[in-house]
Amino acid sequence: MLSSGPWWRIGWRNLGRNRRRTAITAAGLAFGYLAVVVLIGWMDGLTAEMIESGTSTFASQLQVHDQEYRPERKIYDTIGGRDGADVYSLVREVAADPAIVAATPRVYAGGLVSSGESTTAGILIGIDPDLEPQVSKLLRSVIDGRSPRIDTREILIGVEMARQLGVGLGDEIILVVPAADGSMGNDLYSVSGIFRSGLAELDATYALMPIGSLQSLVVLSTDRVHEIAAATTDPWLATEAAARIAERLAPRELGIEIEPWTRLRPEMLDYAQLADAWNGVIIFIVFAIAIFGVANTMLMATYERRREFAVMLALGTSPFAIVRTVLAEALSLGAISLVLGALITTPIMFWFYKAPPDLGWFYGDYTFFGALIRPQLKVTLNPPMWVWTALALLLTAVLASLYPAARAARVPPADTLSGL
């Protein structure tokens, strides 16, 4: 066994023969470990931020609709059909799931938003001002004024829509929308606030108002809504939560569908899965490069000791014992590298996690799959991946030493000792 006998002591001793070379090789492996852990942590952090931003800015991690609502999103396809449903009873039922933080009803309509001679198309969204902030971040993005109050004719618009219409706080705008009964609804609303989400689509087209006001405008009764949106404690729990809620609501026979973000935004799921697959590729590439450096070190070390190996073989040491000696040296080098890498990597990862470095000097905010990504080196802590990376480092050290070990075991004693 490699762990028995003098092999570890011999391997450890041999590392001290050329301390400079050992230090350089160990530092190379240690910084390879640092590079892998930080790069994977940053990719995981980017994925987590994309999912968090893409689902919590407004869309939410889980949505309940009528089965006929998507993808056409017709105004009369409400939960419970044209008879409606006990909306807040459903909201409480959805929010009762252990993975759900909160749930809120929504009503949608599309129409024209006008002020004076300026007109733009808008997506009108009826919200519950008390519940919505618990589900999405949009109401927290108000930069001027405040959110609309319930049972008022107030409206919250994006900064780009306000610019296009030339309106500010307190100004009146006209909404013209097709109603559920086939008529055209129109009314005056006062701008109570302006938000900036950072997403051009939202800032230019979204207009939020009390749910009751929009229901009245589009001729929907108070028990008819298009969506119940919910936030989860962890986005990755949304699929399981959707299945549980669907089972719990099945006896109501409302003809609804309950969709997690993984089905609403499949492109984000595809990217997350691709990023996970790339973790293994990154480990392979970094340590495949490192393996040549370790192999070079081990070849030089075994070449310098070829007379020593020849003496050992001449005295009856088996070739396998020579192999074990070289492997023990490589594992000792890997262990030193791992300790050094962990000492360097751990504080850096916790620093990046607690206080992500600002990269605003290099690039600004950008959108990715409809999510706003901030210019920060944001990482996630993934200890299992650290362990896999550590094992990859040790495996690299062993694989790199196999060829040098085989050469050392085949040294011809007579020729080597005679100086041939």
mmCIF file with all atom_site columns, N, CA and C in Angstrom, residues 221-257:
data_model
loop_
_atom_site.group_PDB
_atom_site.id
_atom_site.type_symbol
_atom_site.label_atom_id
_atom_site.label_alt_id
_atom_site.label_comp_id
_atom_site.label_asym_id
_atom_site.label_entity_id
_atom_site.label_seq_id
_atom_site.pdbx_PDB_ins_code
_atom_site.Cartn_x
_atom_site.Cartn_y
_atom_site.Cartn_z
_atom_site.occupancy
_atom_site.B_iso_or_equiv
_atom_site.pdbx_formal_charge
_atom_site.auth_seq_id
_atom_site.auth_comp_id
_atom_site.auth_asym_id
_atom_site.auth_atom_id
_atom_site.pdbx_PDB_model_num
ATOM 1   N N  . SER A 1 221 ? -65.044 41.783 -13.361 1.00 0.00 ? 221 SER A N  1
ATOM 2   C CA . SER A 1 221 ? -65.500 41.809 -11.979 1.00 0.00 ? 221 SER A CA 1
ATOM 3   C C  . SER A 1 221 ? -64.317 41.569 -11.047 1.00 0.00 ? 221 SER A C  1
ATOM 4   N N  . THR A 1 222 ? -64.497 41.860 -9.780  1.00 0.00 ? 222 THR A N  1
ATOM 5   C CA . THR A 1 222 ? -63.391 41.768 -8.820  1.00 0.00 ? 222 THR A CA 1
ATOM 6   C C  . THR A 1 222 ? -62.920 40.335 -8.585  1.00 0.00 ? 222 THR A C  1
ATOM 7   N N  . ASP A 1 223 ? -63.707 39.330 -8.989  1.00 0.00 ? 223 ASP A N  1
ATOM 8   C CA . ASP A 1 223 ? -63.277 37.939 -8.805  1.00 0.00 ? 223 ASP A CA 1
ATOM 9   C C  . ASP A 1 223 ? -62.638 37.367 -10.076 1.00 0.00 ? 223 ASP A C  1
ATOM 10  N N  . ARG A 1 224 ? -62.270 38.261 -10.999 1.00 0.00 ? 224 ARG A N  1
ATOM 11  C CA . ARG A 1 224 ? -61.612 37.803 -12.230 1.00 0.00 ? 224 ARG A CA 1
ATOM 12  C C  . ARG A 1 224 ? -60.222 38.444 -12.344 1.00 0.00 ? 224 ARG A C  1
ATOM 13  N N  . VAL A 1 225 ? -59.206 37.605 -12.332 1.00 0.00 ? 225 VAL A N  1
ATOM 14  C CA . VAL A 1 225 ? -57.823 38.063 -12.497 1.00 0.00 ? 225 VAL A CA 1
ATOM 15  C C  . VAL A 1 225 ? -57.134 37.145 -13.504 1.00 0.00 ? 225 VAL A C  1
ATOM 16  N N  . HIS A 1 226 ? -56.078 37.648 -14.090 1.00 0.00 ? 226 HIS A N  1
ATOM 17  C CA . HIS A 1 226 ? -55.359 36.852 -15.087 1.00 0.00 ? 226 HIS A CA 1
ATOM 18  C C  . HIS A 1 226 ? -54.253 35.996 -14.485 1.00 0.00 ? 226 HIS A C  1
ATOM 19  N N  . GLU A 1 227 ? -53.742 36.415 -13.348 1.00 0.00 ? 227 GLU A N  1
ATOM 20  C CA . GLU A 1 227 ? -52.540 35.746 -12.841 1.00 0.00 ? 227 GLU A CA 1
ATOM 21  C C  . GLU A 1 227 ? -52.452 35.868 -11.330 1.00 0.00 ? 227 GLU A C  1
ATOM 22  N N  . ILE A 1 228 ? -51.944 34.823 -10.722 1.00 0.00 ? 228 ILE A N  1
ATOM 23  C CA . ILE A 1 228 ? -51.476 34.894 -9.339  1.00 0.00 ? 228 ILE A CA 1
ATOM 24  C C  . ILE A 1 228 ? -49.984 34.595 -9.390  1.00 0.00 ? 228 ILE A C  1
ATOM 25  N N  . ALA A 1 229 ? -49.186 35.573 -9.001  1.00 0.00 ? 229 ALA A N  1
ATOM 26  C CA . ALA A 1 229 ? -47.729 35.425 -9.028  1.00 0.00 ? 229 ALA A CA 1
ATOM 27  C C  . ALA A 1 229 ? -47.233 35.152 -7.620  1.00 0.00 ? 229 ALA A C  1
ATOM 28  N N  . ALA A 1 230 ? -46.194 34.331 -7.519  1.00 0.00 ? 230 ALA A N  1
ATOM 29  C CA . ALA A 1 230 ? -45.667 33.960 -6.207  1.00 0.00 ? 230 ALA A CA 1
ATOM 30  C C  . ALA A 1 230 ? -44.149 33.986 -6.210  1.00 0.00 ? 230 ALA A C  1
ATOM 31  N N  . ALA A 1 231 ? -43.586 34.356 -5.075  1.00 0.00 ? 231 ALA A N  1
ATOM 32  C CA . ALA A 1 231 ? -42.132 34.322 -4.875  1.00 0.00 ? 231 ALA A CA 1
ATOM 33  C C  . ALA A 1 231 ? -41.793 33.142 -3.981  1.00 0.00 ? 231 ALA A C  1
ATOM 34  N N  . THR A 1 232 ? -40.692 32.471 -4.275  1.00 0.00 ? 232 THR A N  1
ATOM 35  C CA . THR A 1 232 ? -40.264 31.311 -3.500  1.00 0.00 ? 232 THR A CA 1
ATOM 36  C C  . THR A 1 232 ? -39.033 31.658 -2.666  1.00 0.00 ? 232 THR A C  1
ATOM 37  N N  . THR A 1 233 ? -38.794 30.853 -1.641  1.00 0.00 ? 233 THR A N  1
ATOM 38  C CA . THR A 1 233 ? -37.616 31.052 -0.798  1.00 0.00 ? 233 THR A CA 1
ATOM 39  C C  . THR A 1 233 ? -36.334 30.806 -1.579  1.00 0.00 ? 233 THR A C  1
ATOM 40  N N  . ASP A 1 234 ? -36.393 29.921 -2.559  1.00 0.00 ? 234 ASP A N  1
ATOM 41  C CA . ASP A 1 234 ? -35.259 29.598 -3.431  1.00 0.00 ? 234 ASP A CA 1
ATOM 42  C C  . ASP A 1 234 ? -35.828 29.322 -4.818  1.00 0.00 ? 234 ASP A C  1
ATOM 43  N N  . PRO A 1 235 ? -35.319 29.996 -5.859  1.00 0.00 ? 235 PRO A N  1
ATOM 44  C CA . PRO A 1 235 ? -35.875 29.765 -7.200  1.00 0.00 ? 235 PRO A CA 1
ATOM 45  C C  . PRO A 1 235 ? -35.905 28.303 -7.609  1.00 0.00 ? 235 PRO A C  1
ATOM 46  N N  . TRP A 1 236 ? -34.936 27.500 -7.135  1.00 0.00 ? 236 TRP A N  1
ATOM 47  C CA . TRP A 1 236 ? -34.866 26.095 -7.548  1.00 0.00 ? 236 TRP A CA 1
ATOM 48  C C  . TRP A 1 236 ? -35.919 25.234 -6.863  1.00 0.00 ? 236 TRP A C  1
ATOM 49  N N  . LEU A 1 237 ? -36.676 25.809 -5.916  1.00 0.00 ? 237 LEU A N  1
ATOM 50  C CA . LEU A 1 237 ? -37.767 25.073 -5.275  1.00 0.00 ? 237 LEU A CA 1
ATOM 51  C C  . LEU A 1 237 ? -39.092 25.291 -5.992  1.00 0.00 ? 237 LEU A C  1
ATOM 52  N N  . ALA A 1 238 ? -39.103 26.138 -7.022  1.00 0.00 ? 238 ALA A N  1
ATOM 53  C CA . ALA A 1 238 ? -40.360 26.510 -7.678  1.00 0.00 ? 238 ALA A CA 1
ATOM 54  C C  . ALA A 1 238 ? -41.046 25.322 -8.339  1.00 0.00 ? 238 ALA A C  1
ATOM 55  N N  . THR A 1 239 ? -40.292 24.430 -8.955  1.00 0.00 ? 239 THR A N  1
ATOM 56  C CA . THR A 1 239 ? -40.900 23.291 -9.655  1.00 0.00 ? 239 THR A CA 1
ATOM 57  C C  . THR A 1 239 ? -41.628 22.380 -8.678  1.00 0.00 ? 239 THR A C  1
ATOM 58  N N  . GLU A 1 240 ? -40.989 22.063 -7.557  1.00 0.00 ? 240 GLU A N  1
ATOM 59  C CA . GLU A 1 240 ? -41.632 21.211 -6.558  1.00 0.00 ? 240 GLU A CA 1
ATOM 60  C C  . GLU A 1 240 ? -42.840 21.917 -5.949  1.00 0.00 ? 240 GLU A C  1
ATOM 61  N N  . ALA A 1 241 ? -42.706 23.217 -5.694  1.00 0.00 ? 241 ALA A N  1
ATOM 62  C CA . ALA A 1 241 ? -43.829 23.966 -5.128  1.00 0.00 ? 241 ALA A CA 1
ATOM 63  C C  . ALA A 1 241 ? -45.014 23.978 -6.086  1.00 0.00 ? 241 ALA A C  1
ATOM 64  N N  . ALA A 1 242 ? -44.755 24.144 -7.387  1.00 0.00 ? 242 ALA A N  1
ATOM 65  C CA . ALA A 1 242 ? -45.834 24.155 -8.382  1.00 0.00 ? 242 ALA A CA 1
ATOM 66  C C  . ALA A 1 242 ? -46.582 22.832 -8.380  1.00 0.00 ? 242 ALA A C  1
ATOM 67  N N  . ALA A 1 243 ? -45.853 21.730 -8.263  1.00 0.00 ? 243 ALA A N  1
ATOM 68  C CA . ALA A 1 243 ? -46.499 20.414 -8.250  1.00 0.00 ? 243 ALA A CA 1
ATOM 69  C C  . ALA A 1 243 ? -47.375 20.252 -7.012  1.00 0.00 ? 243 ALA A C  1
ATOM 70  N N  . ARG A 1 244 ? -46.880 20.693 -5.862  1.00 0.00 ? 244 ARG A N  1
ATOM 71  C CA . ARG A 1 244 ? -47.672 20.578 -4.627  1.00 0.00 ? 244 ARG A CA 1
ATOM 72  C C  . ARG A 1 244 ? -48.923 21.447 -4.688  1.00 0.00 ? 244 ARG A C  1
ATOM 73  N N  . ILE A 1 245 ? -48.774 22.671 -5.176  1.00 0.00 ? 245 ILE A N  1
ATOM 74  C CA . ILE A 1 245 ? -49.922 23.582 -5.245  1.00 0.00 ? 245 ILE A CA 1
ATOM 75  C C  . ILE A 1 245 ? -50.954 23.065 -6.237  1.00 0.00 ? 245 ILE A C  1
ATOM 76  N N  . ALA A 1 246 ? -50.492 22.532 -7.366  1.00 0.00 ? 246 ALA A N  1
ATOM 77  C CA . ALA A 1 246 ? -51.420 21.977 -8.359  1.00 0.00 ? 246 ALA A CA 1
ATOM 78  C C  . ALA A 1 246 ? -52.226 20.836 -7.754  1.00 0.00 ? 246 ALA A C  1
ATOM 79  N N  . GLU A 1 247 ? -51.565 19.998 -6.973  1.00 0.00 ? 247 GLU A N  1
ATOM 80  C CA . GLU A 1 247 ? -52.268 18.880 -6.335  1.00 0.00 ? 247 GLU A CA 1
ATOM 81  C C  . GLU A 1 247 ? -53.272 19.384 -5.306  1.00 0.00 ? 247 GLU A C  1
ATOM 82  N N  . ARG A 1 248 ? -52.893 20.434 -4.573  1.00 0.00 ? 248 ARG A N  1
ATOM 83  C CA . ARG A 1 248 ? -53.776 20.965 -3.538  1.00 0.00 ? 248 ARG A CA 1
ATOM 84  C C  . ARG A 1 248 ? -54.992 21.664 -4.137  1.00 0.00 ? 248 ARG A C  1
ATOM 85  N N  . LEU A 1 249 ? -54.814 22.320 -5.297  1.00 0.00 ? 249 LEU A N  1
ATOM 86  C CA . LEU A 1 249 ? -55.919 23.068 -5.904  1.00 0.00 ? 249 LEU A CA 1
ATOM 87  C C  . LEU A 1 249 ? -56.754 22.241 -6.874  1.00 0.00 ? 249 LEU A C  1
ATOM 88  N N  . ALA A 1 250 ? -56.320 21.021 -7.164  1.00 0.00 ? 250 ALA A N  1
ATOM 89  C CA . ALA A 1 250 ? -57.032 20.181 -8.135  1.00 0.00 ? 250 ALA A CA 1
ATOM 90  C C  . ALA A 1 250 ? -58.513 19.995 -7.796  1.00 0.00 ? 250 ALA A C  1
ATOM 91  N N  . PRO A 1 251 ? -58.883 19.781 -6.508  1.00 0.00 ? 251 PRO A N  1
ATOM 92  C CA . PRO A 1 251 ? -60.311 19.589 -6.201  1.00 0.00 ? 251 PRO A CA 1
ATOM 93  C C  . PRO A 1 251 ? -61.197 20.778 -6.566  1.00 0.00 ? 251 PRO A C  1
ATOM 94  N N  . ARG A 1 252 ? -60.639 21.955 -6.727  1.00 0.00 ? 252 ARG A N  1
ATOM 95  C CA . ARG A 1 252 ? -61.453 23.128 -7.065  1.00 0.00 ? 252 ARG A CA 1
ATOM 96  C C  . ARG A 1 252 ? -61.907 23.110 -8.522  1.00 0.00 ? 252 ARG A C  1
ATOM 97  N N  . GLU A 1 253 ? -61.244 22.328 -9.361  1.00 0.00 ? 253 GLU A N  1
ATOM 98  C CA . GLU A 1 253 ? -61.609 22.184 -10.774 1.00 0.00 ? 253 GLU A CA 1
ATOM 99  C C  . GLU A 1 253 ? -61.768 23.543 -11.460 1.00 0.00 ? 253 GLU A C  1
ATOM 100 N N  . LEU A 1 254 ? -60.738 24.362 -11.335 1.00 0.00 ? 254 LEU A N  1
ATOM 101 C CA . LEU A 1 254 ? -60.778 25.703 -11.913 1.00 0.00 ? 254 LEU A CA 1
ATOM 102 C C  . LEU A 1 254 ? -60.194 25.762 -13.322 1.00 0.00 ? 254 LEU A C  1
ATOM 103 N N  . GLY A 1 255 ? -59.595 24.679 -13.783 1.00 0.00 ? 255 GLY A N  1
ATOM 104 C CA . GLY A 1 255 ? -58.979 24.690 -15.107 1.00 0.00 ? 255 GLY A CA 1
ATOM 105 C C  . GLY A 1 255 ? -57.782 25.612 -15.177 1.00 0.00 ? 255 GLY A C  1
ATOM 106 N N  . ILE A 1 256 ? -56.903 25.509 -14.188 1.00 0.00 ? 256 ILE A N  1
ATOM 107 C CA . ILE A 1 256 ? -55.749 26.402 -14.134 1.00 0.00 ? 256 ILE A CA 1
ATOM 108 C C  . ILE A 1 256 ? -54.460 25.635 -14.423 1.00 0.00 ? 256 ILE A C  1
ATOM 109 N N  . GLU A 1 257 ? -53.420 26.378 -14.763 1.00 0.00 ? 257 GLU A N  1
ATOM 110 C CA . GLU A 1 257 ? -52.077 25.816 -14.890 1.00 0.00 ? 257 GLU A CA 1
ATOM 111 C C  . GLU A 1 257 ? -51.163 26.565 -13.925 1.00 0.00 ? 257 GLU A C  1
#
